[in-house]
Amino acid sequence: DGRFYKGPFVNGALTGIDAFFMYPNGDVFKGEFRDNSFYVGTYTIAEDGSFFKGTFKNGQPDEGNWYDKNHKIIQ
C-alpha cells in the first residue's frame, strides 16, 4: 500500500528502536515502535515540515511538543 518500514521485528510485529516508517504522502516517523505502533520518537509532516517529538499512545501524539519547520514550538 506504499508504506515503508525499516527496523526490527519481534514475533512478526514492528517493535524496536532506530525504526524508520514512511507513509505514501511522505510523512515520516523515526524512533521506537512497540507492537506495531509508534512509541517514542519524531513524526514529521511532509506537507509543511512541522513535527511532533515525544511519546505516542494508540498511534497518536501523547506527551511532547509540536514544532514548526524552523524548530520553534507551536503547541
mmCIF file of C-alpha atoms in Angstrom:
data_model
loop_
_atom_site.group_PDB
_atom_site.id
_atom_site.type_symbol
_atom_site.label_atom_id
_atom_site.label_comp_id
_atom_site.label_asym_id
_atom_site.label_seq_id
_atom_site.Cartn_x
_atom_site.Cartn_y
_atom_site.Cartn_z
ATOM 1 C CA ASP A 1 0.000 0.000 0.000
ATOM 2 C CA GLY A 2 3.014 2.297 -0.300
ATOM 3 C CA ARG A 3 4.073 2.385 3.339
ATOM 4 C CA PHE A 4 7.757 1.705 4.086
ATOM 5 C CA TYR A 5 9.292 0.370 7.300
ATOM 6 C CA LYS A 6 12.913 -0.227 8.125
ATOM 7 C CA GLY A 7 13.630 -1.529 11.586
ATOM 8 C CA PRO A 8 13.391 -4.500 13.910
ATOM 9 C CA PHE A 9 10.574 -7.019 14.228
ATOM 10 C CA VAL A 10 9.722 -9.086 17.306
ATOM 11 C CA ASN A 11 7.372 -12.042 16.783
ATOM 12 C CA GLY A 12 6.216 -10.520 13.487
ATOM 13 C CA ALA A 13 5.405 -7.103 14.987
ATOM 14 C CA LEU A 14 7.145 -3.798 14.298
ATOM 15 C CA THR A 15 8.970 -3.456 17.616
ATOM 16 C CA GLY A 16 12.288 -1.840 18.488
ATOM 17 C CA ILE A 17 14.448 1.256 18.445
ATOM 18 C CA ASP A 18 16.041 3.023 15.473
ATOM 19 C CA ALA A 19 12.988 2.396 13.296
ATOM 20 C CA PHE A 20 12.036 4.390 10.200
ATOM 21 C CA PHE A 21 8.471 4.474 8.851
ATOM 22 C CA MET A 22 7.154 6.467 5.884
ATOM 23 C CA TYR A 23 3.617 6.893 4.587
ATOM 24 C CA PRO A 24 2.941 7.271 0.838
ATOM 25 C CA ASN A 25 2.297 11.018 1.355
ATOM 26 C CA GLY A 26 5.857 11.457 2.671
ATOM 27 C CA ASP A 27 5.069 11.769 6.389
ATOM 28 C CA VAL A 28 7.867 10.110 8.384
ATOM 29 C CA PHE A 29 8.240 8.606 11.845
ATOM 30 C CA LYS A 30 11.689 7.963 13.302
ATOM 31 C CA GLY A 31 12.075 6.352 16.682
ATOM 32 C CA GLU A 32 10.842 3.372 18.626
ATOM 33 C CA PHE A 33 7.943 1.084 17.766
ATOM 34 C CA ARG A 34 6.123 -1.192 20.202
ATOM 35 C CA ASP A 35 3.665 -3.808 18.963
ATOM 36 C CA ASN A 36 3.137 -2.191 15.531
ATOM 37 C CA SER A 37 2.612 1.311 16.977
ATOM 38 C CA PHE A 38 4.673 4.466 17.318
ATOM 39 C CA TYR A 39 6.013 4.604 20.879
ATOM 40 C CA VAL A 40 8.577 7.394 21.238
ATOM 41 C CA GLY A 41 10.224 9.493 18.552
ATOM 42 C CA THR A 42 9.619 12.160 15.945
ATOM 43 C CA TYR A 43 6.728 12.329 13.472
ATOM 44 C CA THR A 44 7.274 14.800 10.607
ATOM 45 C CA ILE A 45 4.523 16.075 8.319
ATOM 46 C CA ALA A 46 5.886 16.250 4.783
ATOM 47 C CA GLU A 47 3.475 18.935 3.566
ATOM 48 C CA ASP A 48 4.723 21.717 5.834
ATOM 49 C CA GLY A 49 7.760 20.322 7.678
ATOM 50 C CA SER A 50 6.158 20.576 11.118
ATOM 51 C CA PHE A 51 6.875 17.754 13.521
ATOM 52 C CA PHE A 52 5.958 16.223 16.859
ATOM 53 C CA LYS A 53 8.665 14.964 19.181
ATOM 54 C CA GLY A 54 7.706 12.883 22.202
ATOM 55 C CA THR A 55 5.680 9.854 23.177
ATOM 56 C CA PHE A 56 2.727 8.306 21.387
ATOM 57 C CA LYS A 57 -0.337 6.484 22.687
ATOM 58 C CA ASN A 58 -2.590 4.393 20.443
ATOM 59 C CA GLY A 59 -0.571 5.644 17.459
ATOM 60 C CA GLN A 60 -1.279 9.304 18.261
ATOM 61 C CA PRO A 61 0.923 12.043 19.780
ATOM 62 C CA ASP A 62 0.674 11.921 23.567
ATOM 63 C CA GLU A 63 3.284 13.780 25.601
ATOM 64 C CA GLY A 64 5.722 16.085 23.860
ATOM 65 C CA ASN A 65 5.726 19.151 21.647
ATOM 66 C CA TRP A 66 4.790 20.186 18.131
ATOM 67 C CA TYR A 67 7.354 22.276 16.252
ATOM 68 C CA ASP A 68 7.272 24.223 13.015
ATOM 69 C CA LYS A 69 9.796 23.543 10.267
ATOM 70 C CA ASN A 70 12.171 26.046 11.932
ATOM 71 C CA HIS A 71 12.148 24.033 15.176
ATOM 72 C CA LYS A 72 10.045 26.588 17.087
ATOM 73 C CA ILE A 73 7.379 25.191 19.429
ATOM 74 C CA ILE A 74 3.862 25.690 18.042
ATOM 75 C CA GLN A 75 1.903 23.770 20.696
#
